Coordinates of C-alpha atoms and ligand atoms in Angstrom, one line a residue:
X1 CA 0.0 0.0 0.0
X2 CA 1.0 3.8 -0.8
X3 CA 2.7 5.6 2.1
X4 CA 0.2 8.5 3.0
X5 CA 1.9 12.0 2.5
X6 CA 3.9 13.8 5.1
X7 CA 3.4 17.3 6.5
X8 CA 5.5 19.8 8.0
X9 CA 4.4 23.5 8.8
X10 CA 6.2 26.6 9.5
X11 CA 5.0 30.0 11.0
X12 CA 6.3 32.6 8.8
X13 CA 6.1 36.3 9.9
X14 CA 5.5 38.8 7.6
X15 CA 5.2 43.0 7.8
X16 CA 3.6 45.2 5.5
X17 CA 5.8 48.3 4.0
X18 CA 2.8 50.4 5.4
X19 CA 0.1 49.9 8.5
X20 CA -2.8 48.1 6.6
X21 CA -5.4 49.5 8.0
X22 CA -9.5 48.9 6.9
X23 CA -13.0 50.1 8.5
X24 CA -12.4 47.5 11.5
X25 CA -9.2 47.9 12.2
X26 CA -5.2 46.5 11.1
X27 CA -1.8 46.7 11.9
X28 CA 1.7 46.0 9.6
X29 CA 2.3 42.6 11.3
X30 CA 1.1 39.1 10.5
X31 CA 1.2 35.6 10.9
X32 CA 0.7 33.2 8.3
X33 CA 1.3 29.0 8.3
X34 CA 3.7 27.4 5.4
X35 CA 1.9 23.8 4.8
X36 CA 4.6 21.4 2.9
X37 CA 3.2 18.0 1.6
X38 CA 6.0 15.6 1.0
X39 CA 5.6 12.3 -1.1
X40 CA 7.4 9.1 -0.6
X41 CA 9.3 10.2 -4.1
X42 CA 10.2 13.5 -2.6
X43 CA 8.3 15.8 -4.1
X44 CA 6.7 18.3 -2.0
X45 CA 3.4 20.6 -2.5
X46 CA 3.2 24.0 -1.0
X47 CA 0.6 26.2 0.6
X48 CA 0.1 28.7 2.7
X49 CA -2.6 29.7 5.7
X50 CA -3.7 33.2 6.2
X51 CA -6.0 33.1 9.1
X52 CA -8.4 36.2 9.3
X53 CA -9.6 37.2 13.3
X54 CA -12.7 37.9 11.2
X55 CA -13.4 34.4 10.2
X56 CA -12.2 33.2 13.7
X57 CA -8.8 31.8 12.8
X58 CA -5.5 32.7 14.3
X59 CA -2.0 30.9 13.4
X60 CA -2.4 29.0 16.5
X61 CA -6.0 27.5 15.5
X62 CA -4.6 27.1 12.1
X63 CA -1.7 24.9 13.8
X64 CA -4.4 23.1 15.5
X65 CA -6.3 22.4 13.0
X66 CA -4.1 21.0 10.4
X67 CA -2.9 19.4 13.3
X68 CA -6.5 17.4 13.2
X69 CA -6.0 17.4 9.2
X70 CA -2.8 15.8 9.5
X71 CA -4.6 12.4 10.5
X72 CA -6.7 12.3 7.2
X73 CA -3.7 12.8 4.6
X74 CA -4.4 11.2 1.4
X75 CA -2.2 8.2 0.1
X76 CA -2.7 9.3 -3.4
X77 CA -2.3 13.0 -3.6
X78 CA -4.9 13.2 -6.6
X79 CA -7.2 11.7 -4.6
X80 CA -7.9 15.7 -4.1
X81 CA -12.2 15.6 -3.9
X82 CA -12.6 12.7 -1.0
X83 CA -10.1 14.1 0.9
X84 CA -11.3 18.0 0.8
X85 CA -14.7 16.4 1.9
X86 CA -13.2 14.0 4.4
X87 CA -11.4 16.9 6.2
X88 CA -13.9 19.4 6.3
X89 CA -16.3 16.5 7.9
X90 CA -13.4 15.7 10.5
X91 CA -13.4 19.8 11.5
X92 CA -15.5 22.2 9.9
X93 CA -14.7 26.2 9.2
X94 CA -10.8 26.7 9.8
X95 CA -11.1 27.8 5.8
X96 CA -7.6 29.1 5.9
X97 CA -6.2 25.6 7.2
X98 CA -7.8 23.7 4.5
X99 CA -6.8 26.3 2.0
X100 CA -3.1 25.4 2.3
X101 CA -3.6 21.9 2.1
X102 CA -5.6 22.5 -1.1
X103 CA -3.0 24.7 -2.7
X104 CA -0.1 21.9 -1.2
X105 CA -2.2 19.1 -2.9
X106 CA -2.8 21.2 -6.1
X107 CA 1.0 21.7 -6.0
X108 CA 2.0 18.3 -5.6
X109 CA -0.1 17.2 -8.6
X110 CA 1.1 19.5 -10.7
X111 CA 4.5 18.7 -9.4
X112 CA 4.2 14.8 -10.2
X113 CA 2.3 15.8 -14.0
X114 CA 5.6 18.3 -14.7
X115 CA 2.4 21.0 -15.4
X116 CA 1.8 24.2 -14.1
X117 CA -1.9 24.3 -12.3
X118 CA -3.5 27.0 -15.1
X119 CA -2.2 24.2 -17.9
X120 CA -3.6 21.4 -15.9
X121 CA -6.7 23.7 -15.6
X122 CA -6.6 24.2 -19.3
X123 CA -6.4 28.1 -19.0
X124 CA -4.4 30.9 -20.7
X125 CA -2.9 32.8 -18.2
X126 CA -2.8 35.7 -21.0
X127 CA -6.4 36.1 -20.2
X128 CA -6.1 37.2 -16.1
X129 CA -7.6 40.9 -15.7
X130 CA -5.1 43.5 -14.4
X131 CA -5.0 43.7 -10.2
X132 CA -5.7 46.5 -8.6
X133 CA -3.2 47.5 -6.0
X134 CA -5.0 48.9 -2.3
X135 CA -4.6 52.3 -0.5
X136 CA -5.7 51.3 3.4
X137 CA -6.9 53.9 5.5
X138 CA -4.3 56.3 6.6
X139 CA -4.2 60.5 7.1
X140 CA -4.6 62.6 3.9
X141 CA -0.2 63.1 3.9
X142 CA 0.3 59.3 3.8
X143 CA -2.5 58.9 1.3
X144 CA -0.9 61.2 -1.1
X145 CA 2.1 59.3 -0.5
X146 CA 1.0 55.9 -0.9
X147 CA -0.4 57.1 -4.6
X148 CA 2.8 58.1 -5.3
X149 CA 4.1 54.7 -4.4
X150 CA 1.3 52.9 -6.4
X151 CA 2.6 54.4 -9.8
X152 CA 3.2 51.3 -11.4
X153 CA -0.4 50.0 -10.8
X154 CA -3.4 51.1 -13.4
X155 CA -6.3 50.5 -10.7
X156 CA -6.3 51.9 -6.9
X157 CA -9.0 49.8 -4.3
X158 CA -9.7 52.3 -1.6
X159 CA -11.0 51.3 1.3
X160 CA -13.2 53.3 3.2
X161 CA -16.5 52.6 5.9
X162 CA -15.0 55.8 8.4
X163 CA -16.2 59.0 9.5
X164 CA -14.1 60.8 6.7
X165 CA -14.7 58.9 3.7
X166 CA -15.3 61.7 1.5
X167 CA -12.2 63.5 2.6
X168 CA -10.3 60.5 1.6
X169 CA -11.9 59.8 -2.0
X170 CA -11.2 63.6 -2.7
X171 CA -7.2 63.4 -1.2
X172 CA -6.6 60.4 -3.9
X173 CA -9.1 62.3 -6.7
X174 CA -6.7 65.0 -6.9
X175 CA -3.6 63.0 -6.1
X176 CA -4.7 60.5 -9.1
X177 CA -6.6 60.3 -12.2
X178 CA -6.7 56.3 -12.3
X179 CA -9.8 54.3 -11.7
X180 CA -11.1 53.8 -9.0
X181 CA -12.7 51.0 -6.6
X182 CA -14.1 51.0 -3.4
X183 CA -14.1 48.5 -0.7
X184 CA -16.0 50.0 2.6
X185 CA -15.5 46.4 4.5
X186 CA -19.4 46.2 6.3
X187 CA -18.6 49.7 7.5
X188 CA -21.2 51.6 6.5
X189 CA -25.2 51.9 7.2
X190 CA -27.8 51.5 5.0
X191 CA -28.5 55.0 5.0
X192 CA -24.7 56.0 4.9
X193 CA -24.4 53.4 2.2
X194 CA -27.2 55.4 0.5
X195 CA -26.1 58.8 0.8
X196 CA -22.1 57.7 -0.6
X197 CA -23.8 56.6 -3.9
X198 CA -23.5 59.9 -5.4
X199 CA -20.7 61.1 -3.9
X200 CA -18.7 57.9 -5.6
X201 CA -20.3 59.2 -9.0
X202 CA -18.7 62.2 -8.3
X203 CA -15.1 60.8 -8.2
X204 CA -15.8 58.3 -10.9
X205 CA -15.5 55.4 -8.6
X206 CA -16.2 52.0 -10.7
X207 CA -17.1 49.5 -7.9
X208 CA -18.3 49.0 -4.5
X209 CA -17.5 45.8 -2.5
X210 CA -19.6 45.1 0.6
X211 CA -21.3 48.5 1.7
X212 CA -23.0 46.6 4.5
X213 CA -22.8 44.0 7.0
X214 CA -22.6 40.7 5.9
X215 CA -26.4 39.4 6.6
X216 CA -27.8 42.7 5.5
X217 CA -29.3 41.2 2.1
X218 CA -32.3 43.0 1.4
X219 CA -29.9 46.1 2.2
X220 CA -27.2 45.1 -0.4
X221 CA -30.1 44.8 -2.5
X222 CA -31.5 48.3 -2.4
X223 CA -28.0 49.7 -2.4
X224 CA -27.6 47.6 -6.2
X225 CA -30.7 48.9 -7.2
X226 CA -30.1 52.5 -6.6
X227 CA -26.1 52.2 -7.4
X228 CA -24.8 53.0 -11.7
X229 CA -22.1 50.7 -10.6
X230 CA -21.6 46.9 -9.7
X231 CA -22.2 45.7 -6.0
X232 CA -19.6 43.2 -5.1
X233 CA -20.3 41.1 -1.8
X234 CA -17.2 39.7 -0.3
X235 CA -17.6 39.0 4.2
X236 CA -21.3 38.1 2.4
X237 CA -20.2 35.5 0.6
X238 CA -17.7 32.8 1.7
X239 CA -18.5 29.9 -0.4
X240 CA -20.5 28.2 -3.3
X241 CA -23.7 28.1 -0.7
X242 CA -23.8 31.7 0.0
X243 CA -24.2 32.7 -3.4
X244 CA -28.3 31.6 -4.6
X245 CA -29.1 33.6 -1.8
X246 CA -27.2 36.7 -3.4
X247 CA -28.5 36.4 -6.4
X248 CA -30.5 39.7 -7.4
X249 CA -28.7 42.0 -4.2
X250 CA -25.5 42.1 -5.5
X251 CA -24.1 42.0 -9.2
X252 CA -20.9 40.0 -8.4
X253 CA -19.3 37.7 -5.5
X254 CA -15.4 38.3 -4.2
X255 CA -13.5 34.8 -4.3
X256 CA -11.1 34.4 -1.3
X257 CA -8.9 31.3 -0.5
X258 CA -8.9 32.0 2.9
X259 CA -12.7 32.1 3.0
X260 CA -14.0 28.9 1.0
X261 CA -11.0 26.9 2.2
X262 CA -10.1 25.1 -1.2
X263 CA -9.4 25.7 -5.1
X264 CA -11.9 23.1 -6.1
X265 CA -14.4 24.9 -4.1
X266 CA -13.1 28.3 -5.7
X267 CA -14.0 27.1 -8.9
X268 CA -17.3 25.5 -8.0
X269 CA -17.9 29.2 -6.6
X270 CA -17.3 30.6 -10.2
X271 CA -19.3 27.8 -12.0
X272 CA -22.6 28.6 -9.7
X273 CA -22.1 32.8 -9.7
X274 CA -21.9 32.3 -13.6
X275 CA -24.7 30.2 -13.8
X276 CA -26.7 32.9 -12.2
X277 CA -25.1 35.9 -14.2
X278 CA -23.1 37.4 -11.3
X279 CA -19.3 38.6 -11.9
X280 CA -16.9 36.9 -10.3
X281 CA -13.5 39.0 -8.2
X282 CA -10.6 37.2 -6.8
X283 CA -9.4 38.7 -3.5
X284 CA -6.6 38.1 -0.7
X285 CA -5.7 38.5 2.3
X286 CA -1.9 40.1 3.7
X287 CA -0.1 37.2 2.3
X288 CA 3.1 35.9 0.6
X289 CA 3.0 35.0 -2.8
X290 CA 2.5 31.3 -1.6
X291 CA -0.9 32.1 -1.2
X292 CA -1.3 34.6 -4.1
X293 CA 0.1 32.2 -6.6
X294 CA -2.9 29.8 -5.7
X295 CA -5.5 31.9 -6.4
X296 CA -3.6 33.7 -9.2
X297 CA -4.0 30.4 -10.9
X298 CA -7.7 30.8 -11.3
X299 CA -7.6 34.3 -12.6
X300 CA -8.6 33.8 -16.2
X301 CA -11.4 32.9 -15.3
X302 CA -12.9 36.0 -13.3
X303 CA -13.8 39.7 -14.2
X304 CA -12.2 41.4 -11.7
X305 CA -8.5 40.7 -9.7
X306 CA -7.3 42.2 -6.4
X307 CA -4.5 40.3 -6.1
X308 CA -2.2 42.9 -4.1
X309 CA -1.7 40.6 -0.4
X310 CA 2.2 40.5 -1.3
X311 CA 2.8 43.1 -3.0
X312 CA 1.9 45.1 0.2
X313 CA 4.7 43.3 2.2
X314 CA 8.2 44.6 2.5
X315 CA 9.8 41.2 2.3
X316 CA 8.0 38.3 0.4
X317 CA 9.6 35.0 1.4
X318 CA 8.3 33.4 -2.2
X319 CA 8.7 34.2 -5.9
X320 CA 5.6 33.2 -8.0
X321 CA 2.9 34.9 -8.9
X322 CA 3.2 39.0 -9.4
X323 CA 1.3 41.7 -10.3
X324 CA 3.8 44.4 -11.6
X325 CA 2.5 47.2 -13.5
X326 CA -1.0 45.3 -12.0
X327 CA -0.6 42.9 -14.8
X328 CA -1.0 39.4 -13.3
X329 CA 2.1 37.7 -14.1
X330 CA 1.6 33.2 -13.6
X331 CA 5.3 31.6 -13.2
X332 CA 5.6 28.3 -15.4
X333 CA 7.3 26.2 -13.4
X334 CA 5.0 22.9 -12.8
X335 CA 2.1 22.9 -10.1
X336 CA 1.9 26.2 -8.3
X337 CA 5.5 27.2 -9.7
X338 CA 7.1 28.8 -6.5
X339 CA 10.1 28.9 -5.2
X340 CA 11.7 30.0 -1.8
X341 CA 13.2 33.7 -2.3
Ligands
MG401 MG1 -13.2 43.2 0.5

C-alpha cells in the first residue's frame, strides 16, 4: 500500500511596508502558516494559511487544525475531492487551514504531471484581468504618499466605511486620475451606504465591494438597485452556498482562498455565480506570494482581480505569482511554480 503523504508546517512572519489598515481595524504585522506535503518520491506541495480574526482563525487554530488534518492525509495526492470532503467533515470552518492543504495538494499534482496548475486547468494565463493595488486607511499626507508609491499600478482599491470617507476619495481624486474601486468592509449603514452613492459618482469610482454588514441582504439589495455601478459582496459570501441567496442584491461575489477553504471549491464558486449571471472577483488576504500564486491560478477565469496581499509586504519570502505594473504575471514552473526567495 501507498505511504500516506507527510506534512510539516512553519509559521512565517511577515510585515507590510505600510500599517494596513480597513473600517475595523489592522496593523503591519502578520502571521501566516507554510503547509509542505512531502511524497514518498520526494516531491513536495506548498501552501500557505492566512487566518483572518474575522473568520475566527488565528495561526495558533490554524496549527491546530491541520494538526487534526494531519490524521486524514491522502495516500494518493490526486485523490484531491474525497479528501477536501473528508477533512472538512473531520473539522469544519478553519477555511484558511484547509486552503493550504488544497493549494499543497494542487502543487503536488502539478509537481508529479511536470504542469503548471492553469495548464492542468486548461487556462491561458494571457487572459487574467489586471490587479488593482489597495490604499488602506491612513491620514490625507500618507494617502498622497501611498499614490505616489502605487505608480506602477493602473487601478487603486480604496477602502473606506470611516467618518471621513469623503475627505479620503477627494485626497486620492486630486492625487490621481486612475480608476477607482471602493471596498468600505461592512462599515457603513444602509442610509450612509445610500447617501455615498453619489458622492462615488462624483469621483468616478467603478465598484463598491460590501457597503454593509454581511447578513444585511435586502440592504445590499436596495443599495444595487439605486447604485450605476456593480455591488460586489465579499464578508457576504464565503463559499458556493452563500451565493443563490445573493442572487438579485449584489451584481458579483469576491472569491477568497482564505474564506472557502479550497481551489476546487473556488471554482465551483465561479461555476454557480456564472450560472446565475453574477461577476466573479478574486481577492486576498496580507499574504506571501505562496498564497497569491494559488488563487492567481484561477484568474482567467474572473472579471475582476485584487490580487495585491504580497505586493503590500516589504519582504516576500516566495517568488511566483506578481502583479507588476498590476498585470497578473503566472510563473511556469510545474504545479503552483514557486520557489523559496
Ligand atoms: Mg473586500
Amino acid at each position: 500500500m501507498a505511504q500516506p503523504l507527510t506534512m510539516e508546517t512553519e509559521c512565517l512572519e511577515l510585515r507590510t511596508r505600510h500599517p494596513f489598515i480597513i473600517a475595523r481595524g489592522g496593523r503591519s504585522e502578520y502571521r501566516t502558516i507554510w503547509v509542505r506535503l512531502r511524497d514518498a518520491d520526494g516531491h513536495e506541495g506548498w501552501g500557505e494559511a492566512t487566518p483572518s480574526s474575522f473568520y475566527g482563525e488565528t495561526a495558533e487554530t490554524v496549527r491546530a487544525a491541520l494538526e487534526r488534518y494531519a490524521g486524514a492525509l491522502p495516500a494518493d495526492p490526486f485523490d484531491i475531492e474525497e479528501t477536501e470532503r473528508r477533512w472538512e467533515a473531520s473539522l469544519r470552518i478553519n477555511a484558511s487551514a484547509r486552503a493550504a492543504l488544497s493549494g499543497a495538494l494542487h502543487d503536488l499534482v502539478g509537481k508529479r504531471l511536470g504542469v503548471p496548475l492553469y495548464r492542468l486547468w486548461g487556462l491561458d494565463p494571457a487572459k487574467a484581468p489586471r490587479s488593482t493595488f489597495t490604499i488602506g486607511l491612513d491620514t490625507p499626507e500618507r494617502i498622497r504618499l501611498k499614490v505616489q508609491e502605487a505608480a506602477e499600478y493602473p487601478i487603486l482599491k480604496i477602502k473606506l466605511g470611516t467618518e471621513r470617507d469623503v475627505e479620503i476619495l477627494r485626497t486620492i481624486r486630486d492625487a490621481t486620475d486612475k480608476e477607482i474601486r471602493v471596498d468600505a468592509n461592512c462599515g457603513w449603514t444602509l442610509k450612509q451606504a445610500v447617501a455615498m452613492l453619489p458622492v462615488l459618482q462624483e469621483f468616478g469610482v467603478t465598484v463598491l465591494e460590501q457597503p454593509l454588514p454581511p447578513d444585511q441582504i435586502a440592504g445590499l439589495a436596495e443599495i444595487s438597485r439605486r447604485a450605476a455601478i456593480p455591488v460586489v459582496a465579499d464578508e457576504s459570501c464565503r463559499t458556493a452556498v452563500d451565493i443563490p441567496p445573493l442572487v438579485g442584491a449584489v451584481d458579483g461575489i469576491n472569491i477568497k482562498l482564505a474564506k472557502c477553504g479550497s481551489l476546487r471549491e473556488a471554482l465551483r464558486m465561479i461555476a454557480v455565480a456564472r450560472a446565475h449571471g453574477l461577476m466573479v472577483m478574486v481577492g486576498c488576504m496580507i499574504e506571501s506570494s505562496l498564497g497569491i500564486t494559488a488563487a492567481a491560478h484561477f484568474t482567467p477565469l474572473v472579471d475582476i482581480v485584487d490580487l495585491d496581499g504580497a505586493a503590500l509586504l516589504a519582504r516576500d519570502p516566495f517568488v511566483g505569482a506578481t502583479i507588476a505594473g498590476g498585470q497578473v504575471a503566472l510563473p511556469d514552473g510545474p504545479g503552483l511554480g514557486l520557489r523559496k526567495r
